[in-house]
Amino acid sequence: MTETSERDVKLTCRHVWKVYGPQADGFFTDRDGDVPDPRGLVDRVRESGHIGAACDVSFDVHVGEIFIIMGLSGSGKSTIVRCLSRLVEPTAGEVILDGEDLLRVGKDQLIDIRRHKMGMVFQNFGLLPHLSVLENVAFPLQVQGVDKPTRVARAMEMIELVGLGGRETSYPRQLSGGQQQRVGIARSLAVEPGLWFLDEPFSALDPLIRRQMQDEFMRLQQLLHKTIVFITHDFLEALRLADRIAIMKDGRIVQIGTPAEVVMQPADDYVEEFTQDVPRVKVITAGDIMRPAGNGLDASAAVPAGATLERLMPRFGDGLGAVAVTNDSGTVVGEVTPQAVLAALASEHDEGSAP
Amino acid sequence: MTDAVRDRAGSPLGGPVAERLPPRLLCWFAFAVFAVLCLALRGDEKWLVGYPRGWEIPLIDWLEAAMDWFTAHFKPVFRFISDVLEWPMKGLLGVLHWLPWPATIGIVAVVAYAAKGWRLAGFCTAALLYMVIVGYWEESMSTLALVGMSVPLSLLIGMTLGLLGFQSRWARRVIEPMLDVMQTVPTFAYLVPILILFGIGPVVGMVASAIYASPPVVRNVMLGLGRVPDNVIESGQMSGCNGFQLLFLVRIPAATHTIMIGVNQTIMAALSMVIIAAIIGGFADIGWEVLSTMRKAQTGQSLLAGLVIVLLAMMMDRISRGFAERTGEIHLARTGHVLNRHPYLSAMVAATGIGIVLAAVFPAFERYPEAWVYYPAEDLNEAVGWFTRNFFETTDAIKTYTLYFFMLPMKAGLERIARPTSWGFEFKEAADAIYYWALAIGVGGLVALFANWRGVVTYGLLAVLFFYGASGTPWPVFIAAVTLIAFQVGGWKVALFAFLGMAFILTTGAWSRAMLSFYLTATSVIVCFVVGGSIGVWAAQNDRVSAIVRPINDTLQTMPLFVFLIPVIMVFLVGDFSALLAIIMYSIVPAIRYTEHGLRHVDPVAVEAARMMGCTERQVLWRVKLPLAIPEIMLGLNQVVMFALAMLVIAALVGTKGLGQWVYDALTNARFGQGVIAGGSMALIAMIADRIIQAWASQKKRDLGLAA
Ligand SMILES: Nc1ncnc2c1ncn2[C@@H]1O[C@H](COP(=O)(O)OP(=O)(O)OP(=O)(O)O)[C@@H](O)[C@H]1O
Ligand SMILES: [Mg+2]
């Protein structure tokens, strides 16, 4: 679909199921989770009094991508991200990290993968209360047996990176929520993981701080280019940060797409519900609604493909019939007409006749 | 709830009786018929009151034989362990006796300062100086050595079991009931087998307190490790911890606070047991000093020695609690010179050095000179003598009235106790009982006006108990009543447990003694509940009262049980009344605490709503706070019962009869079987009471919608 799909795949989640209950294993004959009738199985799981926390979840996460899993409370987001890190053992399915089936690796190897390839940030910070900021951040290195000067140096670097320099001797309970989460972030980055999980990292913070932390997060990502799986129940947060969004409901993924795809073509009423209050001008970009460029375009008034409608619309004020759209390298790749803009904005009000 | 509502709502003119009465009440009618039958027959059928010896299971003899066989084969093993343990014990004792007293005081002061700061350091210094000045230094150090040996042992046992119980559900299933038993078996009963196996000497006290004091650590280790938040564990896992690192670098450190609270309780329990173990003798520690002076009725001496115990207890409690509270506090990484990095250790070394040098120069610092000892025992004796002489009439009157109008009827029954000299009448013939019952039923009618049927049933049972006494009530009636209560409150499991427990007590020949213990416990619990509850209510309403009561409670709670006996026998001499007072002094604390806590933590919204509806403060208390606080108060009641039973055994020293005295007797005569039966019976009573009250409290909680 979009350019991200052409990049290398970092992590694949294929038919992953997590069923809670006494006879959870009984629903699956083999471990790969690729059952012929997933919907029927979901119903059977529910009827037998089991909880299907994650049902037939499949997606790919590409290198350097911010992949966001969004859903209401209890929809199975945490379960999925814990299956990806094997903090929770999936009942069935495959999780492939860098071409290796994570569910088949042994205990020691798993510990090794966690030590070097993954980092995770937790909703309620998960800091070790008995350790100082410095010790918390250095902890993953300590358990690996990294010598003290190296790990202190590395931890200090991370603490500086998240802007907590000077607080390294403080203890978690002396810090504000935002500061604690910075420690959590620093700690998860200390081992330079390629894959970064964040489970509702900013949900416990109040709106102003949350906004600030989101900016901070984007700044870090620009610097580090991690592959990120980010959990949130806040749709606007997802739109702000995501390259792609997966929307979950009752353990299933109902839609995967870029923010604009989700907003413009919600897969069902559940997703549409989220998009109701979204200011589309801030989400939809020129690239989302452009058509192949015609002749005689004024290239000097071009906008980049990533420009939101909010930025695009003033251009039409000069009576232009179409505005050229350029890609990163400045070549014209298409054009946007005022009609296309109007159509994109109008689709939020005409219910049935969506494209 | 619904029953109660229906009871009061049911109009007297409404449908047939059976329809209006809850089935639970009907059970009590059946019980009443059974009870009347038993009571009517008890004159002819003697077995109804005194369980015949011929029907007893000779469990005592079997246990005795088993123990004989065991000692015959394994005694050398235990003697060996005893010898092994004696070495470090002697070493520690030697060090503590050798260290000049200024050095010891210095070290303790540094520890106290590290734990809580200057004030505690000052207190500990003063307390230790007291021990020096009255001349109890050697004895105090002996006690300290015993505690110092048993606490690490206890922690070792406790940590191991706690970790085991945490890691394996199977182990927990064994450990938890074991802890229940360990915490209900009376202290003296611990000593019996240990005495038999290890022989007389300080090792008995050490082993006994190591075992006796371990449950709090076990419990808190399991609790603390289990309570570490999931995301802390997960963050440990994601940091790449292996199992070992997860336990020792994440779980245990994160649970330190809870574990340290357990350590504090363990230290206090160890001290308590060390003091109690003095009863075995053979070791000149402070417990022995108290006990022997108490036995010789040397009031002043026992007061002076008792104060040492109180001071030791307060020191240990404050210091260990100080450390518990400090866990998780900031300890900025110290760098630089050794003195800077280990300031406390350096200070202790300095104190020791200075002490030793001082002692070398001035002999008075080596050993406090006899001539300087200030031992005001005689003055105290005189003061106490003066007090008892002058207030004899008052104290005697209090004692006599309580005995005749409350305790003795509960013990032997009004029918046997009433005399023209005390009550103004007596029951000459069986028919005279009619007057009592006529009156009782009249009062019962009044009770029925204000209470629901449960209140009436409770009243009825108390009326029966008051008239026939604990020892005059036929055992089938007693067992039926308790089983029925257990069933209605907690379901068949609790009922079965209660029934089997009582059957054990009955068939092993402990029944009559158990009833004597029941009477003393019940009377103390009633008094504690009424008096303690009132104080608790008062403290909940009034901050100043609360501020006064709290430190008193704290102190009462840390004192080793022995100490409570000293003031009561001083004034009231030996006997049931003194026992009652000692038990009350110790077990009133939870009644006060839980009542206050329960009342103060009632949902503030409910209280505000009541105020907005125009309730007076009094109405708020009676209509809103008290009903909502009942589950909490009930848990306090449970604690009162447990405390009372623990103290009951110690009270045997002031001449009570019953299970406590039987345990004590088993200890002094080294009778294993009797010790097990008596101790086991007491544990069973405690556990039955515990199950019933807990079930009752959680039922109430559910009714009030407070349960989680
Ligand atoms: N250990 C467990 N045992 C049984 N059910 C569980 C367990 N853990 C989670 N569940 C259930 O699985 C479902 C999904 O839970 P999950 O924690 O993944 O939701 P979530 O989307 O992360 O919600 P939130 O936004 O509240 O964190 C819920 O219905 C939850 O009750
Ligand atoms: Mg979650």
XYZ file of N, CA and C in Angstrom, chain A residues 10 20 47 55 83 103-104 112 116 153 173 177 182 185 194 198 262-263 269 286 290 293 298 342 350 355:
78
model
N 10.808 -6.208 10.209
C 11.589 -6.457 11.427
C 10.923 -7.553 12.250
N -7.192 -17.178 27.730
C -7.069 -17.433 29.165
C -8.181 -18.367 29.602
N -18.023 -18.813 24.341
C -19.131 -19.602 24.887
C -18.665 -20.545 25.979
N -6.949 -12.656 19.503
C -7.510 -13.673 18.619
C -7.020 -13.456 17.197
N 2.857 -10.778 24.215
C 3.127 -11.979 23.430
C 4.354 -11.750 22.548
N 8.969 -17.857 19.353
C 8.271 -18.767 20.254
C 8.987 -20.102 20.370
N 9.969 -20.314 19.523
C 10.670 -21.596 19.593
C 12.042 -21.497 20.247
N 18.710 -13.785 26.292
C 19.719 -13.115 25.496
C 19.087 -12.108 24.532
N 19.580 -7.913 24.429
C 20.268 -7.180 23.365
C 19.358 -6.580 22.308
N 28.722 4.950 32.519
C 28.904 5.913 31.428
C 27.724 5.841 30.465
N 10.547 7.449 43.740
C 9.410 8.132 44.362
C 9.650 9.616 44.591
N 5.622 11.996 37.658
C 5.275 10.941 36.713
C 6.044 11.069 35.406
N 10.503 9.187 31.903
C 11.770 9.432 31.206
C 12.808 8.401 31.643
N 12.072 5.268 29.899
C 12.515 5.333 28.505
C 14.035 5.169 28.421
N 17.114 -2.874 18.995
C 16.635 -2.538 17.671
C 15.121 -2.382 17.686
N 6.486 0.006 23.575
C 6.014 0.971 24.564
C 4.542 0.686 24.838
N -7.096 5.278 7.900
C -8.044 4.943 8.963
C -9.110 6.028 9.060
N -8.674 7.283 8.938
C -9.641 8.365 9.084
C -10.569 8.421 7.873
N -18.077 0.485 11.892
C -18.649 1.517 12.760
C -17.773 1.778 13.976
N -1.439 15.830 1.691
C -1.536 16.005 0.245
C -1.319 14.681 -0.468
N -3.778 13.003 -3.592
C -3.307 13.537 -4.882
C -3.684 12.580 -6.018
N -0.127 13.918 -11.801
C 0.001 15.321 -12.172
C -0.365 15.564 -13.637
N 2.123 24.713 -11.825
C 3.089 25.696 -11.330
C 3.914 25.056 -10.221
N -12.178 19.000 -0.905
C -13.553 19.061 -0.417
C -14.114 17.656 -0.211
N -21.179 12.459 4.972
C -22.130 11.592 4.253
C -21.875 10.128 4.622
N -16.350 5.909 -0.125
C -15.760 5.212 -1.268
C -15.495 3.741 -0.987
